[in-house]
Amino acid sequence: MKIFIDTADIEEIRTAISWGIVDGVTTNPTLIKKALQKYRGKISSMEEYIKEILRTAGRLRPVSLEVISTDKEKMVKEATILYEKFNYIANNVVVKIPINPNLGEGNDFDGVMAVKELKSLGIPTNVTLVMTPEQAVLAAKVGADYVSPFVGRIDDYLRAKVGIEFKKEDYFPSDGMEYDDELINDNGIVSGVHMLSIIKEIFANYRFSTKIIAASVRNARQVREILEIGCDVATIPFYVLKDMIKHTKTEEGMINFVKDVEFEYKEIFWKGE
Ligand code: E4P
């Protein structure tokens, strides 16, 4: 099992890597925008900033960078640019391609076609914005290296469908939520974690080698449920990583241990210095 950090914030990436728990990084245009808002004026250029992320991640940690176009030819071109411009830094660039880039322009399958072509060019891909097992299968069929089902956004969608108010980090039960005596569902999917478990099962049925990255993760309990399924990767925001280490009884226990240290016991450590 691998943990990626879901951020484009260089300080968050550095800190989480220093904890020794991070195996990769995922970014998207929104995360890049957030980082730019924080570091604008402090960085020399976007290119240099991305190079710094890649260097910080290092050779063994893949970093996903997303394309910005919606048609196949442009996506392949952008993926090639990203790969040629940046992969030499640490040999860790993975290009993120939306499963369906359609903005009402009739190009539903351009993402799928782009992945297939990038596969033949040897450029690794992470298929993003996956909201159904069917989409995940299409990505796997054309040889995506990774597929990123958006767990939290499915939970958001299910709650929004019936008008339940929620905060982004709120827990959503993996076995679903009832509304008017019925499980809220999206074509049979009752939670983001449920979607993930179906993808995992289908990939196992057909021995797809595409790795599953649980994305759009919202809280520590959801991480636990993702890991129970046996996902290859969970890409986790910084605030959720920080939550994973916490428990009120751990804090209380620590305060008491420190309080209870006797002088004679302390002396052992002084003498050892
Ligand atoms: C990562 O690959 C995704 O872009 C990210 O997890 C989306 O998360 P969000 O739904 O919190 O924006």
Coordinates of C-alpha atoms and ligand atoms in Angstrom, one line a residue:
M1 CA 0.0 0.0 0.0
K2 CA 1.3 3.4 -0.9
I3 CA 0.4 6.9 0.4
F4 CA 0.6 9.8 -1.9
I5 CA 0.1 13.4 -0.8
D6 CA -2.6 15.3 -2.6
T7 CA -1.2 18.8 -2.8
A8 CA 0.9 21.1 -4.9
D9 CA 2.1 23.0 -1.8
I10 CA 5.9 22.6 -1.7
E11 CA 6.0 23.1 2.1
E12 CA 3.3 20.4 2.7
I13 CA 5.2 18.1 0.4
R14 CA 8.5 18.6 2.1
T15 CA 7.0 18.2 5.6
A16 CA 5.1 15.1 4.8
I17 CA 8.1 13.5 3.1
S18 CA 10.2 14.3 6.1
W19 CA 7.7 12.2 8.2
G20 CA 8.8 9.2 6.1
I21 CA 5.3 8.2 5.0
V22 CA 4.9 9.6 1.5
D23 CA 5.4 7.5 -1.7
G24 CA 4.2 10.0 -4.3
V25 CA 2.4 13.3 -5.0
T26 CA -0.8 14.2 -6.9
T27 CA -1.6 17.6 -8.2
N28 CA -4.4 19.1 -10.3
P29 CA -5.0 22.6 -11.7
T30 CA -7.0 23.6 -8.5
L31 CA -4.2 22.5 -6.2
I32 CA -1.6 24.4 -8.4
K33 CA -3.9 27.5 -8.2
K34 CA -4.0 27.3 -4.4
A35 CA -0.2 26.9 -4.2
L36 CA 0.3 29.8 -6.6
Q37 CA -1.9 32.0 -4.4
K38 CA 0.3 31.1 -1.4
Y39 CA 3.7 31.5 -3.2
R40 CA 3.0 34.2 -5.8
G41 CA 5.9 36.6 -5.7
K42 CA 8.1 34.1 -3.8
I43 CA 8.8 31.8 -6.8
S44 CA 10.7 32.7 -9.9
S45 CA 8.4 30.9 -12.3
M46 CA 5.8 28.1 -12.5
E47 CA 8.3 25.9 -14.4
E48 CA 10.9 26.3 -11.6
Y49 CA 8.2 25.6 -9.0
I50 CA 7.1 22.4 -10.6
K51 CA 10.8 21.4 -11.0
E52 CA 11.2 22.0 -7.3
I53 CA 8.2 19.7 -6.5
L54 CA 9.7 17.0 -8.7
R55 CA 13.2 17.3 -7.1
T56 CA 11.6 17.3 -3.6
A57 CA 9.6 14.1 -4.4
G58 CA 12.7 12.5 -5.9
R59 CA 13.2 9.6 -8.3
L60 CA 11.2 7.0 -6.4
R61 CA 8.0 9.1 -5.9
P62 CA 5.7 9.6 -8.9
V63 CA 4.2 13.1 -9.3
S64 CA 1.0 13.5 -11.2
L65 CA 0.7 16.7 -13.3
E66 CA -2.5 17.3 -15.2
V67 CA -3.2 18.4 -18.8
I68 CA -5.5 21.3 -19.5
S69 CA -7.2 20.6 -22.8
T70 CA -10.3 18.7 -23.8
D71 CA -9.5 17.2 -27.1
K72 CA -7.3 14.2 -27.7
E73 CA -4.6 15.8 -29.9
K74 CA -4.1 18.7 -27.6
M75 CA -4.0 16.5 -24.5
V76 CA -1.4 14.2 -26.1
K77 CA 0.7 17.3 -27.0
E78 CA 0.4 18.7 -23.5
A79 CA 1.3 15.4 -21.9
T80 CA 4.4 15.2 -24.2
I81 CA 5.3 18.8 -23.2
L82 CA 5.0 18.0 -19.5
Y83 CA 7.0 14.8 -19.9
E84 CA 9.8 16.3 -22.0
K85 CA 10.0 19.5 -20.0
F86 CA 10.0 17.9 -16.6
N87 CA 10.6 14.2 -16.5
Y88 CA 14.4 14.5 -16.8
I89 CA 14.5 16.2 -13.4
A90 CA 13.7 13.1 -11.4
N91 CA 12.2 10.6 -13.8
N92 CA 8.9 10.7 -11.8
V93 CA 6.4 12.5 -14.0
V94 CA 3.0 10.9 -14.5
V95 CA 0.4 12.7 -16.7
K96 CA -3.1 13.1 -15.4
I97 CA -5.8 12.8 -18.1
P98 CA -9.5 13.3 -17.4
I99 CA -11.6 10.2 -18.2
N100 CA -14.1 12.4 -20.0
P101 CA -12.9 15.8 -21.0
N102 CA -16.2 16.6 -22.7
L103 CA -17.3 20.2 -22.2
G104 CA -20.3 19.8 -24.5
E105 CA -18.1 19.4 -27.5
G106 CA -18.8 15.8 -28.3
N107 CA -15.4 14.5 -27.3
D108 CA -16.5 12.0 -24.6
F109 CA -13.8 9.5 -25.5
D110 CA -10.9 11.8 -26.2
G111 CA -9.4 11.1 -22.7
V112 CA -9.5 7.4 -23.4
M113 CA -8.0 7.8 -26.8
A114 CA -5.3 10.1 -25.4
V115 CA -4.3 7.5 -22.8
K116 CA -4.0 4.8 -25.4
E117 CA -1.7 7.0 -27.5
L118 CA 0.4 8.0 -24.5
K119 CA 0.7 4.4 -23.6
S120 CA 2.3 3.7 -27.1
L121 CA 4.6 6.7 -26.5
G122 CA 5.7 5.3 -23.1
I123 CA 4.3 8.3 -21.1
P124 CA 2.7 7.1 -17.9
T125 CA -0.8 8.2 -17.2
N126 CA -3.2 8.7 -14.2
V127 CA -6.8 8.8 -15.3
T128 CA -8.6 11.4 -13.2
L129 CA -12.2 12.5 -12.4
V130 CA -13.3 8.8 -12.3
M131 CA -16.8 8.7 -10.7
T132 CA -18.0 5.2 -11.8
P133 CA -16.5 1.6 -12.1
E134 CA -17.5 1.7 -15.8
Q135 CA -15.2 4.7 -16.3
A136 CA -12.4 3.0 -14.4
V137 CA -12.7 -0.1 -16.7
L138 CA -12.5 2.0 -19.8
A139 CA -9.3 3.6 -18.5
A140 CA -7.8 0.2 -17.6
K141 CA -8.7 -1.2 -21.0
V142 CA -6.5 1.4 -22.8
G143 CA -3.6 0.8 -20.4
A144 CA -3.7 3.6 -17.9
D145 CA -1.0 3.2 -15.3
Y146 CA -3.2 4.6 -12.6
V147 CA -6.9 5.4 -12.2
S148 CA -8.2 7.9 -9.7
P149 CA -11.7 7.4 -8.4
F150 CA -12.9 10.5 -6.6
V151 CA -14.3 9.0 -3.3
G152 CA -15.2 12.2 -1.5
R153 CA -16.8 13.9 -4.5
I154 CA -19.2 10.9 -4.8
D155 CA -20.2 11.3 -1.2
D156 CA -20.7 15.1 -1.8
Y157 CA -22.9 14.3 -4.8
L158 CA -25.0 11.8 -2.9
R159 CA -25.7 14.2 -0.1
A160 CA -26.3 17.1 -2.4
K161 CA -28.8 15.1 -4.4
V162 CA -31.1 15.0 -1.4
G163 CA -30.2 18.4 0.0
I164 CA -28.2 17.2 3.0
E165 CA -25.8 20.0 4.2
F166 CA -22.3 19.0 5.0
K167 CA -18.8 20.3 5.5
K168 CA -16.0 19.0 3.2
E169 CA -14.3 16.9 5.9
D170 CA -17.5 15.3 7.2
Y171 CA -17.6 11.5 7.4
F172 CA -20.0 9.7 5.0
P173 CA -20.7 6.1 5.9
S174 CA -19.2 3.6 3.4
D175 CA -22.4 1.5 3.5
G176 CA -24.5 4.5 2.5
M177 CA -26.9 6.9 4.1
E178 CA -30.7 6.6 4.1
Y179 CA -33.0 9.4 3.1
D180 CA -36.8 8.9 3.1
D181 CA -36.3 5.2 4.0
E182 CA -34.1 4.6 1.0
L183 CA -30.4 4.4 0.5
I184 CA -29.2 7.4 -1.4
N185 CA -27.5 6.1 -4.5
D186 CA -26.0 7.1 -7.8
N187 CA -27.0 4.3 -10.2
G188 CA -26.4 1.7 -7.5
I189 CA -23.4 3.3 -5.9
V190 CA -24.1 4.2 -2.3
S191 CA -20.8 5.8 -1.3
G192 CA -17.4 6.7 -2.7
V193 CA -15.8 3.8 -0.8
H194 CA -18.5 1.5 -2.3
M195 CA -17.5 2.7 -5.8
L196 CA -13.9 1.9 -4.9
S197 CA -14.6 -1.6 -3.7
I198 CA -16.4 -2.4 -6.9
I199 CA -13.5 -1.1 -9.0
K200 CA -11.1 -3.2 -6.9
E201 CA -13.2 -6.3 -7.5
I202 CA -13.6 -5.8 -11.2
F203 CA -9.9 -5.1 -11.7
A204 CA -9.1 -8.3 -9.7
N205 CA -11.7 -10.3 -11.9
Y206 CA -9.9 -9.3 -15.1
R207 CA -6.4 -9.0 -13.7
F208 CA -6.0 -5.4 -14.8
S209 CA -2.6 -4.1 -13.9
T210 CA -3.8 -0.5 -13.6
K211 CA -3.2 0.7 -10.1
I212 CA -6.1 2.3 -8.2
I213 CA -5.5 5.6 -6.5
A214 CA -8.2 6.5 -4.0
A215 CA -8.6 10.2 -4.5
S216 CA -10.7 13.0 -3.1
V217 CA -10.1 11.8 0.4
R218 CA -11.8 13.7 3.1
N219 CA -11.1 12.3 6.6
A220 CA -9.0 9.8 8.5
R221 CA -11.9 7.3 8.9
Q222 CA -12.3 7.3 5.2
V223 CA -8.6 6.5 4.8
R224 CA -9.2 3.4 7.1
E225 CA -12.1 2.2 4.9
I226 CA -10.0 2.7 1.7
L227 CA -7.2 0.7 3.2
E228 CA -9.6 -2.1 4.3
I229 CA -10.6 -2.5 0.6
G230 CA -6.9 -3.0 -0.3
C231 CA -6.4 -0.1 -2.6
D232 CA -3.0 0.3 -4.2
V233 CA -2.7 3.9 -3.3
A234 CA -4.5 6.5 -1.2
T235 CA -3.7 10.1 -2.2
I236 CA -4.3 12.1 1.0
P237 CA -4.5 15.9 1.7
F238 CA -2.1 17.3 4.3
Y239 CA -4.8 18.0 6.8
V240 CA -6.0 14.4 6.7
L241 CA -2.5 13.1 7.1
K242 CA -2.2 15.3 10.2
D243 CA -5.5 13.9 11.6
M244 CA -4.4 10.3 11.1
I245 CA -1.8 10.6 13.9
K246 CA -4.2 12.1 16.5
H247 CA -6.3 10.6 19.3
T248 CA -7.4 12.4 22.4
K249 CA -6.4 9.4 24.6
T250 CA -2.9 9.4 23.1
E251 CA -2.6 13.1 24.0
E252 CA -3.9 12.5 27.5
G253 CA -1.6 9.5 28.0
M254 CA 1.4 11.5 26.8
I255 CA 0.7 14.4 29.2
N256 CA 0.5 11.9 32.1
F257 CA 3.7 10.0 31.1
V258 CA 5.6 13.3 31.0
K259 CA 4.1 14.3 34.4
D260 CA 5.0 11.0 36.0
V261 CA 8.7 10.9 35.1
E262 CA 10.6 10.6 38.3
F263 CA 13.9 12.4 38.9
E264 CA 15.8 9.1 39.3
Y265 CA 14.5 7.9 35.9
K266 CA 15.4 11.2 34.2
E267 CA 18.9 10.9 35.6
I268 CA 19.6 7.8 33.5
F269 CA 19.2 9.9 30.4
W270 CA 21.4 12.8 31.6
K271 CA 24.1 10.4 32.5
G272 CA 23.9 8.8 29.1
E273 CA 24.5 12.1 27.3
Ligands
E4P1 C1 -6.3 13.9 -6.9 O1 -5.8 13.2 -7.7 C2 -7.6 14.7 -7.1 O2 -7.4 15.7 -8.0 C3 -8.0 15.2 -5.8 O3 -8.0 14.2 -4.8 C4 -9.4 15.8 -5.8 O4 -9.8 16.1 -4.5 P1 -11.0 17.1 -4.1 O5 -12.3 16.4 -4.4 O6 -10.9 17.2 -2.6 O7 -10.8 18.3 -4.8

